[in-house]
Tab-separated table of C-alpha atoms in Angstrom:
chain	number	residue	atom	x	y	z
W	1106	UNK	CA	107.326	-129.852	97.101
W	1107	UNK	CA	106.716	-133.424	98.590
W	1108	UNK	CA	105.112	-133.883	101.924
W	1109	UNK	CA	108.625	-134.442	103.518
W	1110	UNK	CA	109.777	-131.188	101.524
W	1111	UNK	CA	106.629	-129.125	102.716
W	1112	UNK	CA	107.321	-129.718	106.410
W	1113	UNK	CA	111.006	-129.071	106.026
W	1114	UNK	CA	109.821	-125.580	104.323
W	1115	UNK	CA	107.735	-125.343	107.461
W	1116	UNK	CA	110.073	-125.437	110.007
W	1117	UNK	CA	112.616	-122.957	107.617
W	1118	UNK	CA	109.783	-120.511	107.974
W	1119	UNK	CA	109.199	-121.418	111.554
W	1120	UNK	CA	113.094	-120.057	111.999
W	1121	UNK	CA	113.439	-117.361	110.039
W	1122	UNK	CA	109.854	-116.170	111.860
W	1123	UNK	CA	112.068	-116.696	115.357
W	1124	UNK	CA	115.169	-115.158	114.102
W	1125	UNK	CA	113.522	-112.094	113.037
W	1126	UNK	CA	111.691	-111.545	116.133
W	1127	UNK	CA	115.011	-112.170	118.021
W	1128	UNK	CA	116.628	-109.976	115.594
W	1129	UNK	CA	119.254	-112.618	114.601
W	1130	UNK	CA	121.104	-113.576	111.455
W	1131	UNK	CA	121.178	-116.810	109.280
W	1132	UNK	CA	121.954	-117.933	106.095
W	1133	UNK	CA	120.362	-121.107	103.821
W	1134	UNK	CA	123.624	-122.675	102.838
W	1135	UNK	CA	125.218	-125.840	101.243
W	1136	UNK	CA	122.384	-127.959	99.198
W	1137	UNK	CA	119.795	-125.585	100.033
W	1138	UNK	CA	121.552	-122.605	98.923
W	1139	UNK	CA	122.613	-124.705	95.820
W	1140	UNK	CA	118.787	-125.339	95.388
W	1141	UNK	CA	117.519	-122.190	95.497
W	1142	UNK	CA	120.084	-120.705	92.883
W	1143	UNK	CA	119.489	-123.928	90.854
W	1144	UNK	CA	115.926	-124.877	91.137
W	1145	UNK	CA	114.561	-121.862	92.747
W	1146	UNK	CA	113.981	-124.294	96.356
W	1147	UNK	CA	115.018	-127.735	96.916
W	1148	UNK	CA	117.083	-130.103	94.836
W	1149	UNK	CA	114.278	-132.272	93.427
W	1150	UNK	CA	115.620	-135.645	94.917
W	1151	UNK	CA	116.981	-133.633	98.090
W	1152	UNK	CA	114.894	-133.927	101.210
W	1153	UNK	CA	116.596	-131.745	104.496
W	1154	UNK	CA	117.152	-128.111	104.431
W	1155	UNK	CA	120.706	-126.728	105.922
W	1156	UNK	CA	121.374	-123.147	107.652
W	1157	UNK	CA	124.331	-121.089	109.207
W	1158	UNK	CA	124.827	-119.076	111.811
W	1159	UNK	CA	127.503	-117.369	113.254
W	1160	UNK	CA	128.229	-118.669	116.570
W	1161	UNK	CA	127.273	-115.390	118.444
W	1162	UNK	CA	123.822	-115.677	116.567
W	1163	UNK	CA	123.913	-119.260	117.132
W	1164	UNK	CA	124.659	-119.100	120.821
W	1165	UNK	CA	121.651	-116.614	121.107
W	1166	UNK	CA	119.298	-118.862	119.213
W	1167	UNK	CA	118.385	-121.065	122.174
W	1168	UNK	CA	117.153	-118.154	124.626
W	1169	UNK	CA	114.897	-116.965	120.867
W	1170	UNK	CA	113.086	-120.544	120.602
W	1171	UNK	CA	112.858	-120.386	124.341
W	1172	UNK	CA	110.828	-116.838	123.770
W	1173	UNK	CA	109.440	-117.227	120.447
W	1174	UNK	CA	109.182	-120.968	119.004
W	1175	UNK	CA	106.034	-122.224	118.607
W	1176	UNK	CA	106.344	-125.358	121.301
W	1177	UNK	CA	103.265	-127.205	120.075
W	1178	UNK	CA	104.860	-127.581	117.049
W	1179	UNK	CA	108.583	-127.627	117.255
W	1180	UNK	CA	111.564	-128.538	119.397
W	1181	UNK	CA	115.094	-127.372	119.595
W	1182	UNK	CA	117.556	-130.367	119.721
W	1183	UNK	CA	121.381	-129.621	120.835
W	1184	UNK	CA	123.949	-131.421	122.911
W	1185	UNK	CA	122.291	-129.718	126.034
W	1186	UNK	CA	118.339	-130.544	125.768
W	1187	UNK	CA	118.793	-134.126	124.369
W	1188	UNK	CA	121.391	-136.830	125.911
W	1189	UNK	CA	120.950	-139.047	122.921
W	1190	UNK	CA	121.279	-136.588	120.332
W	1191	UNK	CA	124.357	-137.876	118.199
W	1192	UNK	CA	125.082	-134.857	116.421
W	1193	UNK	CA	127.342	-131.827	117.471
W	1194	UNK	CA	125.033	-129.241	116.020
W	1195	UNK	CA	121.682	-128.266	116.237
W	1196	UNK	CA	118.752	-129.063	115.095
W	1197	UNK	CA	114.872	-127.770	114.637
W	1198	UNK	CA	112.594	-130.930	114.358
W	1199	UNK	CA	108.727	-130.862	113.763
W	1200	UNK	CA	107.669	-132.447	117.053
W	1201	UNK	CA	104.824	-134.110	115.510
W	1202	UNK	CA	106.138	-136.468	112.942
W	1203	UNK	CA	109.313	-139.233	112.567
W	1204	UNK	CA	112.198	-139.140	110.711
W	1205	UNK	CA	113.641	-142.108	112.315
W	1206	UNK	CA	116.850	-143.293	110.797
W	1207	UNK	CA	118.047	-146.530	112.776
W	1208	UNK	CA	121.099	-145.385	113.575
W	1209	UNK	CA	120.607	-142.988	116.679
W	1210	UNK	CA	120.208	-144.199	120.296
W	1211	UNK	CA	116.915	-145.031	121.356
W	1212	UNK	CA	115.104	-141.371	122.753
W	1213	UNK	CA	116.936	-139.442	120.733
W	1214	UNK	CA	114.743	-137.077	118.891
W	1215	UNK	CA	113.986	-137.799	115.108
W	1216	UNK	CA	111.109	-135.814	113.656
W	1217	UNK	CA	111.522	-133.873	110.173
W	1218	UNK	CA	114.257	-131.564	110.958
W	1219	UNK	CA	116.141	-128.928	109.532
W	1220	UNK	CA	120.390	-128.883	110.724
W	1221	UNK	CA	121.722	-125.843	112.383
W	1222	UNK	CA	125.056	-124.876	111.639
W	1223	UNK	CA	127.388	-123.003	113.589
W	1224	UNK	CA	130.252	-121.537	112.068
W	1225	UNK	CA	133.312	-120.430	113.912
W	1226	UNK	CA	137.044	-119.058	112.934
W	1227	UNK	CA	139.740	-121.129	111.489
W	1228	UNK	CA	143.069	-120.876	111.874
W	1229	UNK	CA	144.813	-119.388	107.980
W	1230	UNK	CA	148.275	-120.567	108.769
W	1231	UNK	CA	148.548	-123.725	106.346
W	1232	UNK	CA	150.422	-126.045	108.644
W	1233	UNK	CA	147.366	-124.839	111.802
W	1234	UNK	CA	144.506	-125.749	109.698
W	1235	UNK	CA	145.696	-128.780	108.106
W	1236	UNK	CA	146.388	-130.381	111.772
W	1237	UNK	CA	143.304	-128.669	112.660
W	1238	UNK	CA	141.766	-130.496	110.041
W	1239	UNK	CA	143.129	-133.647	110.424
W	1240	UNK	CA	142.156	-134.102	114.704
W	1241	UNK	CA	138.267	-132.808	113.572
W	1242	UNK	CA	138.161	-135.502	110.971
W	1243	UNK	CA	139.450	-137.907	113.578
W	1244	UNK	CA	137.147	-136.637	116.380
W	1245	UNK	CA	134.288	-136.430	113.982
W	1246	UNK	CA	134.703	-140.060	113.039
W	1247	UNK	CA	134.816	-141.283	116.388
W	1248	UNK	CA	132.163	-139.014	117.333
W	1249	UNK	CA	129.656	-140.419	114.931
W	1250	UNK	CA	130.627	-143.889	116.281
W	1251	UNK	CA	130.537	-143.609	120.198
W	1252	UNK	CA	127.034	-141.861	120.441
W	1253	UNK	CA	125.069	-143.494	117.486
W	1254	UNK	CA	122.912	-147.077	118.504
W	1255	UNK	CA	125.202	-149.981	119.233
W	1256	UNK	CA	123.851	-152.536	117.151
W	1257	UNK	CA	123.971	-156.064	119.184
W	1258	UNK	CA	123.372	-157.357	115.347
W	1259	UNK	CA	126.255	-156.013	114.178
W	1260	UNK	CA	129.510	-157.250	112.874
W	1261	UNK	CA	131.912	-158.198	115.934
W	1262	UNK	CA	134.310	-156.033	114.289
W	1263	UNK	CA	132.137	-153.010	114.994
W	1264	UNK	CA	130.933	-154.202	118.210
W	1265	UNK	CA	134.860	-154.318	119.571
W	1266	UNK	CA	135.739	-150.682	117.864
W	1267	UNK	CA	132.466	-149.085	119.347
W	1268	UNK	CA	133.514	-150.361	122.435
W	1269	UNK	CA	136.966	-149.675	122.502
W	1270	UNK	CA	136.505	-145.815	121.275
W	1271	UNK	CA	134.106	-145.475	124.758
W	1272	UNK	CA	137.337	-145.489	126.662
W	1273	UNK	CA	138.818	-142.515	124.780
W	1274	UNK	CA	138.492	-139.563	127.323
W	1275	UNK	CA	136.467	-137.535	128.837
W	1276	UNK	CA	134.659	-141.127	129.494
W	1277	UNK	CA	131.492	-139.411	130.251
W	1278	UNK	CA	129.126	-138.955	127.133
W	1279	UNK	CA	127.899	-135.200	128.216
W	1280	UNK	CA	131.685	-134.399	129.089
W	1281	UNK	CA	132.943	-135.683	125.987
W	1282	UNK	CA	129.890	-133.480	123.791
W	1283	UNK	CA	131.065	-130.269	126.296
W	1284	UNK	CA	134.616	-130.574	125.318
W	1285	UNK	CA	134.146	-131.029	121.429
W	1286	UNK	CA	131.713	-128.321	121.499
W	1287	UNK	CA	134.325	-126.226	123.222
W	1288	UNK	CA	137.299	-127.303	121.649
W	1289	UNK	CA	135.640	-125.967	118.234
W	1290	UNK	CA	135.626	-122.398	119.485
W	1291	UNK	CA	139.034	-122.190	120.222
W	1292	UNK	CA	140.154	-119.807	117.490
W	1293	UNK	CA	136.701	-117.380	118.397
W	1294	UNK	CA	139.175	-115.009	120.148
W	1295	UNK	CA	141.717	-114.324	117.336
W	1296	UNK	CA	140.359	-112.285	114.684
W	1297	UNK	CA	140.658	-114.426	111.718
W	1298	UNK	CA	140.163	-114.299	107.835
W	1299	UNK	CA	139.310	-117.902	107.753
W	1300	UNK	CA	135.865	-119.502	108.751
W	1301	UNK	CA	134.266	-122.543	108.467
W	1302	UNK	CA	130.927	-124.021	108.856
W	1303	UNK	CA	130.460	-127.018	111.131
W	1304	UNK	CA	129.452	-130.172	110.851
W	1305	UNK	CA	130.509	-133.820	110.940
W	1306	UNK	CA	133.471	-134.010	108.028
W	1307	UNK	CA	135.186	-132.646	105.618
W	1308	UNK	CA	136.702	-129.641	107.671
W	1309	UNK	CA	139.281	-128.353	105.332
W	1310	UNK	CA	136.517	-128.334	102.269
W	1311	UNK	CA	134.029	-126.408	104.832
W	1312	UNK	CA	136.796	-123.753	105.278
W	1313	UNK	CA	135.836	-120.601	103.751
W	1314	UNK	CA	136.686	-116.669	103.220
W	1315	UNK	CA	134.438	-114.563	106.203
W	1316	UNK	CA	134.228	-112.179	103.567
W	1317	UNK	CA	131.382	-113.987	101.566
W	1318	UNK	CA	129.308	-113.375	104.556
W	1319	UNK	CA	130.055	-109.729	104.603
W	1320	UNK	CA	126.129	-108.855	103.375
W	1321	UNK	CA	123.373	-110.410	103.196
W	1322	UNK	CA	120.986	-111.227	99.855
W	1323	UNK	CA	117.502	-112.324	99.819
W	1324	UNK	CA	117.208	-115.348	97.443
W	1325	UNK	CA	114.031	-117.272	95.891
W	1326	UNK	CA	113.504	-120.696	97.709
W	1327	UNK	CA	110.023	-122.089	96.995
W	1328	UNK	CA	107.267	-119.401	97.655
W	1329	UNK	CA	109.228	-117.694	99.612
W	1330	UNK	CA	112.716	-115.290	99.792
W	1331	UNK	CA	115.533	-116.139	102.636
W	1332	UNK	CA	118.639	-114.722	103.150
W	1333	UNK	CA	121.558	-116.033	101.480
W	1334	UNK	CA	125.527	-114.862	102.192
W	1335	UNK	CA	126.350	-112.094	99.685
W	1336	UNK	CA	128.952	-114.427	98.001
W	1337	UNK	CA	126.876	-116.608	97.666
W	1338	UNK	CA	128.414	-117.513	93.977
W	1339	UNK	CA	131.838	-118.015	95.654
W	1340	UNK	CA	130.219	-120.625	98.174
W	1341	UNK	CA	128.871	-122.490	95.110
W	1342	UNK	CA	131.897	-122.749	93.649
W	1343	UNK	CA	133.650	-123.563	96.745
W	1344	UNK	CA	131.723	-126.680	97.616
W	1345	UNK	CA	129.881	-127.720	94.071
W	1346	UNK	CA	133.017	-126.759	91.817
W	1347	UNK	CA	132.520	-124.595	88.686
W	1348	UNK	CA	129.664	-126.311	87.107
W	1349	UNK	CA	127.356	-126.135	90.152
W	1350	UNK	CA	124.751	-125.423	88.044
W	1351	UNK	CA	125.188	-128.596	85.839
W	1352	UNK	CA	122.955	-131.436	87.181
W	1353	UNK	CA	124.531	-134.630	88.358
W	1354	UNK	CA	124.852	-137.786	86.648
W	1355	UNK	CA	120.935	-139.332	86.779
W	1356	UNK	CA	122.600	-142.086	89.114
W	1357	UNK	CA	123.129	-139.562	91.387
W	1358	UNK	CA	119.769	-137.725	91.524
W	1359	UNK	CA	118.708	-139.336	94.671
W	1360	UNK	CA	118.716	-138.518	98.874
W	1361	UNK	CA	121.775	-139.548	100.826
W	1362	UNK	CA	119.600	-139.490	104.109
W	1363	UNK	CA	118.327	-142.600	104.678
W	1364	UNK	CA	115.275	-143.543	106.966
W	1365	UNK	CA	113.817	-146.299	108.550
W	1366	UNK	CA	110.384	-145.000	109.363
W	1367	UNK	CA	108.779	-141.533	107.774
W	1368	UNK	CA	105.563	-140.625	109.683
W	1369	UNK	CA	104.302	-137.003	109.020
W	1370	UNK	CA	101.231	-138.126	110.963
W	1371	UNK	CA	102.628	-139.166	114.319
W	1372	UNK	CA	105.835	-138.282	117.032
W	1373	UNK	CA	109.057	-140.224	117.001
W	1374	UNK	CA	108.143	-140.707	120.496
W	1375	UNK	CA	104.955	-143.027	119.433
W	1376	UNK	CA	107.874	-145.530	118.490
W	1377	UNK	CA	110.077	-148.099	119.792
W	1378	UNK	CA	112.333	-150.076	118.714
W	1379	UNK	CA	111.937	-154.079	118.581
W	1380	UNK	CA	113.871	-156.764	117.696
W	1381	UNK	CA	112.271	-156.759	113.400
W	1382	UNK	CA	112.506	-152.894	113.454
W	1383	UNK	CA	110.385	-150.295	114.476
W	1384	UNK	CA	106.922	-150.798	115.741
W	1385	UNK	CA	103.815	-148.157	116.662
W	1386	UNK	CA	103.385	-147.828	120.539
C-alpha cells in the first residue's frame, strides 16, 4: 500500500471495529470488492475504498460512530453534520489529513475518506425502474451541480446553468438534500426482489438481485479479512462484465479521483482557498 492507500485501510478498519461493536452489517463492494478478489486489496492505481450497507444498518451507523468512533481521529460526514457536503451519501474521513479536490464548497470536509453506501429497494417492474432510473440520473446530475463550488472562473455557460438549476425546488439547500434523501427510500416499504446501491449515477447498472446479499463471506483485502456479499462473483460480473478478472488496457491503470491538494500530515481545515489555488493557513 501507498501512504494514501494505508490511511484509507485505516479508516476501513476503523469501521468495521465500529460496526462490530454496534453489531451492524457491511459489505466492501464495487472496486474494492473487485480488488480484493483480484489483487488480494486495492487495485494498484486505485486510491478510495467503497462499502454498503443496508439502509436499516446504515441508518443505525450514525448513533455507532456517535458511541464508538474514535473522534480524535475520524469524522462522520452526511447531509446532516456538514452543510457543504456535496454528496448524498456518507462518508468516514481521517480528520487529520486533506483530500481536497477543488470542486466542493469551501468548509466542506475533505480528508482521506472512505464512501458509505446505502442501499435501498428498487422497484422490478421494467417500465418503474427505468423512469425510476431516468429522474435519479436527472436529479443526480443536477445534484452534483447545485452543491459543488461555483467557480467565478468558469465558463459563462456554467455560471448561467449553475445558477439557473438553484431555482429548481425545494430552493433551500438542506430541504432540497432532505427530500432526495427521502425520495430514495420510497420503495423501503414494499418488499422487493430488486436492490440497488446508491450513489451519484448510473442507477439502472447499480440495480442488483437482494439475493447476493443473502450471506455474508469473509474475503482477503490487504492484511486483513472483511466481509464481502455471498455473491460476491455475481456482483463482479454485474458491474466489471465477465472478464473482471482481466486487467484493463495500461491506459487505463490510473485513479479517476482527482485532487488538488493531498496532505496526510495536516486537516483540510488548515486550508483555504485563494485566488492561485489552495494555500496553508
Amino acid at each position: 500500500m501507498n501512504e494514501t492507500q494505508q490511511k484509507c485501510f485505516d479508516i476501513l478498519v476503523e469501521i468495521d471495529r465500529v460496526c462490530k461493536a454496534a453489531n451492524l452489517k457491511y459489505f466492501i463492494y464495487a472496486g474494492t470488492l473487485l480488488g480484493a478478489v483480484r489483487h488480494n486489496g486495492f487495485i494498484p492505481w486505485d486510491d478510495d475504498i467503497d462499502i454498503v450497507m443496508m439502509r436499516k444498518d446504515y441508518n443505525r451507523f450514525p448513533q455507532a460512530c456517535l458511541e464508538y468512533l474514535n473522534k480524535d481521529k475520524f469524522e462522520l460526514q452526511s447531509i446532516y453534520t456538514d452543510p457543504n457536503t456535496s454528496n448524498p451519501w456518507m462518508k468516514l474521513h481521517d480528520r487529520n489529513t486533506a483530500f481536497i479536490s477543488g470542486g466542493r464548497k469551501d468548509g466542506a470536509m475533505e480528508g482521506i475518506n472512505i464512501d458509505i453506501f446505502p442501499i435501498d429497494n428498487a422497484p422490478e417492474q421494467s417500465c418503474k425502474l427505468k423512469n425510476r432510473a431516468r429522474y435519479f440520473d436527472t436529479m443526480n446530475f443536477i445534484y452534483q451541480y447545485r452543491f459543488q463550488y461555483h467557480n467565478p472562473k468558469a465558463s459563462w455557460k456554467m455560471r448561467v446553468f449553475q445558477y439557473l438549476i438553484s431555482f429548481i425546488p425545494p430552493f433551500k439547500e438542506q430541504a432540497f438534500k432532505e427530500k432526495y434523501d427521502r425520495k430514495i427510500q420510497d420503495y423501503n416499504h414494499y418488499q422487493t426482489r430488486n436492490v440497488v446501491y446508491f450513489s451519484n449515477r448510473k442507477y439502472m447498472r447499480k440495480v442488483i438481485d437482494r439475493s447476493v446479499f443473502a450471506e455474508t463471506e469473509f474475503i482477503q483485502f490487504e492484511t486483513q479479512k472483511f466481509p464481502a456479499p455471498s455473491g460476491w462473483k455475481e456482483v463482479l460480473i454485474h458491474l466489471y462484465g465477465d472478464n473482471y478478472m482481466q486487467l484493463p488496457p495500461i491506459e487505463q491503470q490510473k485513479t479517476v479521483h482527482g485532487s488538488a491538494i493531498v496532505d496526510l500530515e495536516h486537516s483540510w481545515r488548515e486550508y483555504k482557498r485563494g485566488d492561485n489555488g489552495y494555500e496553508k493557513i
